XYZ file of C-alpha atoms in Angstrom:
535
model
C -49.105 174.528 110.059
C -50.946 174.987 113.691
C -50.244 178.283 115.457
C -52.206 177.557 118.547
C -49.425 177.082 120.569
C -48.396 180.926 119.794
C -52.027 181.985 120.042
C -52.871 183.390 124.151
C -55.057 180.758 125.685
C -58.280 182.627 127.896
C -57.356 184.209 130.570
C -58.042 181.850 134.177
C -60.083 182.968 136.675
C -58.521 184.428 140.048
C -58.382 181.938 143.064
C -60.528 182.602 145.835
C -59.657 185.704 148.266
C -57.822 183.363 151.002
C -56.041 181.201 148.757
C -54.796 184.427 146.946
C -53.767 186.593 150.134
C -52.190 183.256 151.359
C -50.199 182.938 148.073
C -48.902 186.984 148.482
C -48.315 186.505 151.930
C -46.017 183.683 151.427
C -44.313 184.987 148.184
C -43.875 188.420 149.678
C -41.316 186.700 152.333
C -40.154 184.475 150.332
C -39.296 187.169 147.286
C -37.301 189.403 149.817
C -34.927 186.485 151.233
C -34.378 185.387 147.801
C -33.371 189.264 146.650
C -31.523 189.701 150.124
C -29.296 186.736 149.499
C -28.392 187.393 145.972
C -27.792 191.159 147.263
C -25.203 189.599 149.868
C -23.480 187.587 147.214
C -23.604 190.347 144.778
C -21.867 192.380 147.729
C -19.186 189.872 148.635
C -18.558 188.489 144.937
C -17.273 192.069 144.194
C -15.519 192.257 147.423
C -13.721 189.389 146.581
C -12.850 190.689 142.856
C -11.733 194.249 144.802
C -9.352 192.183 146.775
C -8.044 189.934 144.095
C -7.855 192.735 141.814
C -10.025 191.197 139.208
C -12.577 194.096 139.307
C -10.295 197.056 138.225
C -13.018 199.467 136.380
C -10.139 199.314 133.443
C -12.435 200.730 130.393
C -11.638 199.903 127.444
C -10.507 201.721 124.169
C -14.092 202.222 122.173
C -12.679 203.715 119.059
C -13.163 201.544 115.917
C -11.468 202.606 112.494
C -14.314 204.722 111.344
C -16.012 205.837 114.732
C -14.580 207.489 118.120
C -16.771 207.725 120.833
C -18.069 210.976 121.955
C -18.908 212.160 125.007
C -22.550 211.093 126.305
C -23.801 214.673 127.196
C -22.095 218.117 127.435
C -22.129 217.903 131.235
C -22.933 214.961 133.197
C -21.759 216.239 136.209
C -24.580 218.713 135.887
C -27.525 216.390 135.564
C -29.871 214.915 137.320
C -30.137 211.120 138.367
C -34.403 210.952 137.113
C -36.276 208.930 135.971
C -38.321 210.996 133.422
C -36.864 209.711 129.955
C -37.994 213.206 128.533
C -35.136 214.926 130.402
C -32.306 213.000 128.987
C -33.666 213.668 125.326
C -34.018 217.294 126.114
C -30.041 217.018 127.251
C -29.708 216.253 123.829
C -31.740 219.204 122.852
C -33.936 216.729 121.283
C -37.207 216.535 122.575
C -39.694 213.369 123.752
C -43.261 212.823 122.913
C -45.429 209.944 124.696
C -48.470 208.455 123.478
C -50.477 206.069 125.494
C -52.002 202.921 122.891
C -54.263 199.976 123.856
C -53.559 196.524 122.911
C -56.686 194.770 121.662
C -56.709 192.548 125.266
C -57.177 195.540 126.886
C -53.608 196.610 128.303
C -52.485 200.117 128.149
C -48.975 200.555 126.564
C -46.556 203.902 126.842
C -45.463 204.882 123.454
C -42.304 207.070 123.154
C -41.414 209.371 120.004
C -38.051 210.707 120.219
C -38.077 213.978 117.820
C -35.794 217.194 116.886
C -37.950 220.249 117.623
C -36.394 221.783 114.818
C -38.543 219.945 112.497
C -41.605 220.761 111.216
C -44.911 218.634 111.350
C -44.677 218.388 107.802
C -41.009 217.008 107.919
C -41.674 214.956 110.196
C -44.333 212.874 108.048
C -41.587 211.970 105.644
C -38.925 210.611 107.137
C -39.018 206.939 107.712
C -40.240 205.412 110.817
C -38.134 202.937 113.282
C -40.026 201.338 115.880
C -37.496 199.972 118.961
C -38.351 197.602 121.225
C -36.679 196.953 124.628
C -35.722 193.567 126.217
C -36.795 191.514 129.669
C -37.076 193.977 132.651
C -36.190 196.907 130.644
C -37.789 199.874 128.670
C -37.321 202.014 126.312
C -34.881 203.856 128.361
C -31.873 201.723 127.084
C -31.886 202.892 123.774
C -31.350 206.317 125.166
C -29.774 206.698 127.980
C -26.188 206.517 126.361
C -26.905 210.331 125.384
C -25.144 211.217 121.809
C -23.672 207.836 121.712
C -26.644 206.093 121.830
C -28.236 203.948 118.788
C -31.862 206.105 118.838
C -29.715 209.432 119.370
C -27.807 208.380 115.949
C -30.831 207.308 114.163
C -32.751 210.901 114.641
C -29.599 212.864 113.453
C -29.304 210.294 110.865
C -32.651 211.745 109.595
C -35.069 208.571 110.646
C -38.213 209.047 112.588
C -37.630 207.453 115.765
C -39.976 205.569 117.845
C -39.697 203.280 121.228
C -41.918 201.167 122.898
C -42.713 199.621 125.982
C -43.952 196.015 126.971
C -47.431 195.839 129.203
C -46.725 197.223 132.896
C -43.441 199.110 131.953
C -43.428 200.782 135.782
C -47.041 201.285 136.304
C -49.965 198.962 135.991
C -52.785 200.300 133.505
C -55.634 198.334 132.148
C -58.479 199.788 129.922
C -61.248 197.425 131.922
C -59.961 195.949 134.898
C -60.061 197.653 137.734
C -59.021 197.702 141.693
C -55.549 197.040 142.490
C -53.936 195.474 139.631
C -50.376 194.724 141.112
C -52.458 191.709 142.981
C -55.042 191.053 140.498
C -53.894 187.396 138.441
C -56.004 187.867 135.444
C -54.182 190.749 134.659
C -50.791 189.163 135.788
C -51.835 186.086 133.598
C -49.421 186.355 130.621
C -45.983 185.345 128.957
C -44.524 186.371 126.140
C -47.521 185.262 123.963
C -49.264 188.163 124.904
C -46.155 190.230 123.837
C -45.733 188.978 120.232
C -49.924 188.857 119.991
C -50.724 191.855 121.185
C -48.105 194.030 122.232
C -45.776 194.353 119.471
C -48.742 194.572 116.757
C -50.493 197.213 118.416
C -47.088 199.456 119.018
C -46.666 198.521 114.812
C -50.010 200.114 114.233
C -50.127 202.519 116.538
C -46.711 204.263 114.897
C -48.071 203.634 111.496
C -51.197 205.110 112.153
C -48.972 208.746 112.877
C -47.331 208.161 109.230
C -49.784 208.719 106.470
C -47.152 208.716 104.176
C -45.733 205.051 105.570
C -46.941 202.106 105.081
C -43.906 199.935 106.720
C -41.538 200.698 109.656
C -37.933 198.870 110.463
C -38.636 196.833 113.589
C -35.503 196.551 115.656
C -35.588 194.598 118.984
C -32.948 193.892 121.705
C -32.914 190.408 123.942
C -36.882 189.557 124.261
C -37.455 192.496 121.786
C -36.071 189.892 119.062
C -38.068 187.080 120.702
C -41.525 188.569 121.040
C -40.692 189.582 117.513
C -39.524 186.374 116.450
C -42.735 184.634 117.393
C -44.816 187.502 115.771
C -43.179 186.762 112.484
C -43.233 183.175 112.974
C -47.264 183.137 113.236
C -49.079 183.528 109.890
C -52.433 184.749 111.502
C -50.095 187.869 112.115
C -49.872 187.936 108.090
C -50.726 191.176 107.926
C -48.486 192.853 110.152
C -46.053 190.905 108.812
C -46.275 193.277 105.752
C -46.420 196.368 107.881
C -42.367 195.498 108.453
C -39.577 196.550 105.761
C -36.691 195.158 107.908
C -36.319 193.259 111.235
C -33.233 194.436 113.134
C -32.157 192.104 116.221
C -29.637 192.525 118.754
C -28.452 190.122 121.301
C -31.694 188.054 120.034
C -32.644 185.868 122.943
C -34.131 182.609 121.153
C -31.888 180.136 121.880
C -29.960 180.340 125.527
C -26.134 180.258 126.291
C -23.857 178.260 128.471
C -24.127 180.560 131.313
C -27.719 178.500 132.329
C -25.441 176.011 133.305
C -22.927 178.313 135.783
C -25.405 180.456 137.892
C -26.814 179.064 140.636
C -29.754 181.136 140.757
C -30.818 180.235 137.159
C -30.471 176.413 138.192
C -32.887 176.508 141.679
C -35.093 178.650 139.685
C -35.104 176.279 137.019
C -35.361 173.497 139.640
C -38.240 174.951 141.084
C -41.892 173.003 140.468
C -45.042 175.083 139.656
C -46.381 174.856 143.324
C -42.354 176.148 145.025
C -42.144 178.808 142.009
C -45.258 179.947 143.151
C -44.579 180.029 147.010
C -41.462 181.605 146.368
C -42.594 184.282 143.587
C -46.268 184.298 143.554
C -48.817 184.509 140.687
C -49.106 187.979 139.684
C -45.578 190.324 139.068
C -42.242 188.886 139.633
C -40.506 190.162 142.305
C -42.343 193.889 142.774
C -39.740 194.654 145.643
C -37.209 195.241 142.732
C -39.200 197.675 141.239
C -40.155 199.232 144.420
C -36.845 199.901 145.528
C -36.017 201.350 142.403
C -38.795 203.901 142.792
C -37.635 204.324 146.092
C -33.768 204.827 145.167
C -33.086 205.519 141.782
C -31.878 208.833 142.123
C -28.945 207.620 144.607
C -25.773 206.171 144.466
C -26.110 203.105 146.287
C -28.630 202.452 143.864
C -26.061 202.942 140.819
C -23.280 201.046 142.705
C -26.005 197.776 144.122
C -27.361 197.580 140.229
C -23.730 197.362 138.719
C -22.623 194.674 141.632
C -26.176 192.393 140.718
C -25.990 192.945 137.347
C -22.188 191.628 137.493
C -23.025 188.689 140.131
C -25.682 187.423 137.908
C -24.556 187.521 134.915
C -21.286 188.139 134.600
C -21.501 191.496 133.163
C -18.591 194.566 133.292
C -18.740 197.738 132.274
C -15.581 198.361 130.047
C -17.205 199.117 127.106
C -19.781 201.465 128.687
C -17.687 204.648 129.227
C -15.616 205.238 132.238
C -18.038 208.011 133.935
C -19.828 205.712 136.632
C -22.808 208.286 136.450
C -23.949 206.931 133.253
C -23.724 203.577 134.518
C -26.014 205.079 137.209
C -28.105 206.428 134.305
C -28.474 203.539 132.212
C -29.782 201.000 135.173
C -32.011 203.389 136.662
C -34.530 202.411 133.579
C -34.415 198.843 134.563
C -36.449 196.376 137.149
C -39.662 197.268 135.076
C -42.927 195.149 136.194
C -43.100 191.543 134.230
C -45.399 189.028 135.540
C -44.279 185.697 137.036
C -45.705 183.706 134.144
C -43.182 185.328 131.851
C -40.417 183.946 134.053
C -41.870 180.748 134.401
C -41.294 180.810 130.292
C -38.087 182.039 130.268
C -36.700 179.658 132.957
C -39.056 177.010 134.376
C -38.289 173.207 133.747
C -42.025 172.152 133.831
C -42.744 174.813 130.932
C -42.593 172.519 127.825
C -42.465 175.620 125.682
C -40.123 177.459 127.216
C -36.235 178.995 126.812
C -34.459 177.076 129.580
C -35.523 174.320 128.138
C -33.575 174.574 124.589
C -30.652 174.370 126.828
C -28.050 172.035 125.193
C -25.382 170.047 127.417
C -22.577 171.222 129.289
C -19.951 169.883 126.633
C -22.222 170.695 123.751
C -20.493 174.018 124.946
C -17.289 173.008 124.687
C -16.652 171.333 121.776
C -19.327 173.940 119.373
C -22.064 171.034 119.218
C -24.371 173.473 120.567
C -24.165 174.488 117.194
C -23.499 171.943 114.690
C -26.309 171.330 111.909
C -26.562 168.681 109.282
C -25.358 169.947 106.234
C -28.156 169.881 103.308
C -25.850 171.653 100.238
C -22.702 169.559 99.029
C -20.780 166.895 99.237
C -18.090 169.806 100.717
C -20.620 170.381 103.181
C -20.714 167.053 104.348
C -17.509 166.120 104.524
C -15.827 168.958 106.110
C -19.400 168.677 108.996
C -18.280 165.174 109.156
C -14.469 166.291 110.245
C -16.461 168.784 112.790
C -18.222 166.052 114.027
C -15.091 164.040 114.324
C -13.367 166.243 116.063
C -15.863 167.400 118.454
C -15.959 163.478 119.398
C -12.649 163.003 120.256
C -12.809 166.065 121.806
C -15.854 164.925 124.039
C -14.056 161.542 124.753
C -10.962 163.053 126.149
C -12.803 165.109 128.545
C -14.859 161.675 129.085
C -17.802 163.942 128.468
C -21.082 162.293 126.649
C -22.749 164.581 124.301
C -26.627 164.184 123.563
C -28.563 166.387 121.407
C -31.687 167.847 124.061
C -35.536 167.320 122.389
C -36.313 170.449 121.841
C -39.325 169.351 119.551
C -41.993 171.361 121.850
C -40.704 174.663 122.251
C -41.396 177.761 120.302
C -38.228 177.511 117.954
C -37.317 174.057 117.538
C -33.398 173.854 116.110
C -33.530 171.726 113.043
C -37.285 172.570 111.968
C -37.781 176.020 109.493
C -39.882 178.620 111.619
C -40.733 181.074 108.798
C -41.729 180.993 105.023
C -43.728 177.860 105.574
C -47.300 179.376 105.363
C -48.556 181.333 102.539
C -49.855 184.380 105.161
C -46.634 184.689 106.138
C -44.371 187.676 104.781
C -40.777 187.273 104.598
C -39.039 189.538 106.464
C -35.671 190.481 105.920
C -33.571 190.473 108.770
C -29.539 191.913 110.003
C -28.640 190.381 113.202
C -26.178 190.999 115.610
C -24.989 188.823 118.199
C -22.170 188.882 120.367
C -19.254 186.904 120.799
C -18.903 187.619 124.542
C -22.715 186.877 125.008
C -23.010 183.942 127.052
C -26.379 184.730 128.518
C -27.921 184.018 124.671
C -26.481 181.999 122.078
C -25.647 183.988 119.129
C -23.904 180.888 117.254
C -27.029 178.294 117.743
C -29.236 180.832 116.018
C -26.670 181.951 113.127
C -26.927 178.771 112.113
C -30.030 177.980 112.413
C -30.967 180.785 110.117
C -28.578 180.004 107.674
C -28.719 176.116 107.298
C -32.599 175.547 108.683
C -34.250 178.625 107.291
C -33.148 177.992 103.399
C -36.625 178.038 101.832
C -37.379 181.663 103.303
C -33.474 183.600 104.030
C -30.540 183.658 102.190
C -27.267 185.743 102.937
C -26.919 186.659 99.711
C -29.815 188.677 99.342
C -32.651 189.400 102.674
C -29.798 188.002 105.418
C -27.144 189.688 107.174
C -25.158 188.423 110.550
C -22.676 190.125 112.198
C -20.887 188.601 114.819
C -19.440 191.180 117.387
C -16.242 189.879 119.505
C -15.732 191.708 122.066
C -19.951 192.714 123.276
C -21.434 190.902 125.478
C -25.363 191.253 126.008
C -25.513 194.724 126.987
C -23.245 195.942 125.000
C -24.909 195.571 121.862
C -27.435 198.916 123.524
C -25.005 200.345 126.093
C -21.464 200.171 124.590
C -19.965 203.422 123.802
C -19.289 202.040 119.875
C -22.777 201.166 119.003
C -22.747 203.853 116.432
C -19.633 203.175 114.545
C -20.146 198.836 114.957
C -23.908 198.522 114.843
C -25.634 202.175 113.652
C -23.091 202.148 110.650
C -24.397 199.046 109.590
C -27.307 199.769 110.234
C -28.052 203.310 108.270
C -26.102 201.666 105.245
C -28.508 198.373 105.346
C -31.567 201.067 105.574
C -30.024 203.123 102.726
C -29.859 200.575 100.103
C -33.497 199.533 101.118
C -34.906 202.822 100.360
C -32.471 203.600 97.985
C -33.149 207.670 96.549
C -34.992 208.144 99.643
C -33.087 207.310 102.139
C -31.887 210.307 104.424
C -28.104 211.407 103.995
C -25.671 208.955 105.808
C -24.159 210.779 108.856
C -20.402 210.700 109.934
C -20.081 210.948 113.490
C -16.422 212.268 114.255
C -15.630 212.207 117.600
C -16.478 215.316 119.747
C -17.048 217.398 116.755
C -20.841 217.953 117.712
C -20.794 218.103 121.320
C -18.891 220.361 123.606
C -17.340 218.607 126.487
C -17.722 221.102 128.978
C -16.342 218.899 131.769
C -12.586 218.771 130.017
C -13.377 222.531 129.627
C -14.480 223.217 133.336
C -11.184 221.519 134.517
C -8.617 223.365 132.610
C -9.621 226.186 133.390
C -9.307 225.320 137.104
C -6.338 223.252 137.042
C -3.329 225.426 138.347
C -0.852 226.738 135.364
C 2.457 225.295 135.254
């Protein structure tokens, strides 16, 4: 099998100084009437849902039979809106250590090490290491930010060494050899998410590794493009020996195939609709849409910030926060480690039409949608298989012709992760990795259901549920939720720890029970009794 489509091609030279000023001149007007309209609609839409008393802030009940939620830190009220990641983990009198690694293309990547200072050096060697990685325009500030309900909060009381990385630019440009100013320099600008499962992801694997002597795998565990950049990794067998540096692959939310929402937002459809020449007018060639990030530097420690994130986040994508908490300060907390620097060629991947290769275009129809053809497969076990796939088939057809709806399969025979076609045990580098995956039922941003089945009726030769496969299908998370939700302990941590103890067996760490409040003071309840009047 050829892996030179997941191989980085050279970087290409920069364009001459006119044509390049031209191009940021252009884009940099462009960019900010593109962000001011979808700020106006992202202003009116929740207007509109204020008035018609859609948006009601209602949060939801987290508890789940064997977890209740605790609260996120022993006094929000009291903290500060930062964004120095270190501060939160100290909240949680845990403390954060950040190491600075260099992929082998020269970028320069920030490393994060969340540790208890309680623990010695020595202690710290032996417990087993998790490496986290963080989705498109995040960082490693979502696994966090959720305080003691968070999943990397969990995972260091649970007794695992706990490590999270961060994509190339994160919110600073830093190259070992190219110099000037970087945010308008293409070369360094010039990658997708190639780059990300080449070099990124492998150098954050060996950088941890290289801290743990006594370690000679980690559990990868990836969120959105986390699970894609890791996907790819796994998928190429010149990456055979990282492969082996992996015990378990974790994914949540993974972002491989995408979900019906393509077809409902309108800014996903004129980018999509934009040609390389227009995508470049209107977003330029080196990062996409700086102004974000910029504002956030500006604004992160205000309200308006908070409020405009939540409003663009729900515009967009159709996002609430009812399974976040009810305190709107962690809201504030959580998207104030968002916006991070990506370059415009990643977006072109993730949503350009003219990118053969890319996400947008595994986008099945409309209808496919509607009547779960999006993910039907062609069964390969039994004559049971067959005949009750048939019946599916039948259905969905009917089903289609009432709606007078045609339904047509799309090519998806150039991207990355073609459907019908196995993407991993077919090349003897290659290690099988075993994977748990969580997707989300109320994830229409990614489609959960295309891949579940995928792995389990395409990916035969190399995974098999019975012994190095495990979905879970979550139904009420959405894509967020599966890092932000107040229950990711007790629906995905659980799961988790137990899937991590019966891989190391004797030498796993002691499962922890989280019980409620039992570990954390909430001083806020506290505070107000004692001021409340007495009856």
């Amino acid at each position: 099998m050829s892996y030179e489509n997941l191989t980085p091609p050279e970087k290409k030279p920069q364009r001459g100084t006119f044509t390049k000023y031209w191009i940021i001149f252009l884009s940099a007007i462009c960019s900010n009437i593109f962000v001011v309209f979808l700020s106006i609609g992202a202003l009116f839409y929740h207007l509109y849902q204020k008035i018609a008393g859609i948006e009601t802030n209602k949060v939801k009940d987290n508890s789940t039979p064997n977890f209740t939620p605790r609260q996120p830190y022993k006094n929000i009220k009291k903290m500060k809106a930062t964004d120095d990641l270190r501060y939160y983990a100290l909240q949680l009198e845990l403390d954060l250590q950040e190491y600075k690694v260099t992929t082998e293309d020269g970028f320069i990547l920030t490393l994060h090490r969340l540790i208890n200072p309680k623990d010695t050096d020595i202690e710290r060697q032996h417990k087993h290491p998790i490496l986290l990685q963080h989705g498109l325009l995040s960082c490693s500030g979502a696994y966090l930010t959720s305080g003691y309900n968070s999943i990397a909060y969990y995972l260091v009381e649970s007794g695992y060494d706990v490590w999270m990385g961060n994509n190339r630019s994160w919110f600073e440009t830093k190259h070992a050899f190219l110099e000037g100013n970087l945010m308008h320099n293409e070369q360094y600008w010039d990658w997708d998410v190639r780059e990300l499962a080449y070099y990124d992801l492998p150098c954050l694997i060996e950088n941890v590794l290289s801290h743990k002597p006594n370690h000679s795998q980690l559990t990868l565990t990836g969120h959105s493009q986390g699970c894609t950049q890791s996907f790819l990794m796994l998928k190429n067998g010149n990456l055979g020996e990282i492969h082996k540096k992996i015990n378990l692959m974790v994914c949540l939310a993974p972002a491989i195939f995408p979900g019906s929402l393509f077809h409902y937002r309108s800014f996903i459809k004129f980018m999509h609709s934009l040609g390389p020449t227009s995508f470049k007018i209107v977003f330029g060639t080196c990062s996409f849409l700086p102004n974000l990030t910029s504002i956030r530097h500006l604004l992160f420690s205000t309200r308006i910030f908070g409020s405009m994130s939540y409003m663009m986040f729900k515009y967009l994508f159709g996002w609430n926060g009812s399974k976040w908490g009810n305190d709107h300060r962690l809201w504030h907390r959580h998207f104030i480690f968002n916006v991070s620097y990506v370059s415009t060629k990643l977006m072109n991947w993730w949503l350009s039409d003219w990118v053969e290769e890319g996400f947008s275009n595994q986008l099945q129809p409309k209808a496919a949608y509607l009547n779960g053809d999006h993910c039907a497969f062609t069964p390969v076990n039994s004559a049971a298989d067959a005949a009750s796939a048939r019946l599916s088939f039948i259905e969905a057809e009917n089903e289609a012709r009432e709606q007078e709806i045609e339904v047509k399969e799309k090519d998806d025979s150039k991207t990355y992760f073609p459907y019908k076609q196995p993407w991993f045990g077919v090349d003897e580098r290659s290690t099988t990795v075993p994977m748990l995956i969580f997707t989300g039922q109320l994830d229409f941003l990614v489609d959960g259901d295309r891949l579940s089945t995928h792995m389990r009726h395409y990916e035969r030769q190399a995974y098999s549920e019975s012994s190095n496969l495990t979905i879970v299908e979550l139904d009420d998370h959405s894509h967020l939720d599966v890092v932000w939700a107040e229950d990711v302990i007790g629906r995905i941590g659980y799961v988790m720890t137990d899937k991590l103890a019966a891989l190391y067996g004797e030498n796993a760490p002691e499962k922890v029970k989280v019980e409620g409040d039992a570990n954390v003071e909430n001083e806020n309840e506290k505070e107000e009794e004692k001021n409340s009047p007495t009856p």
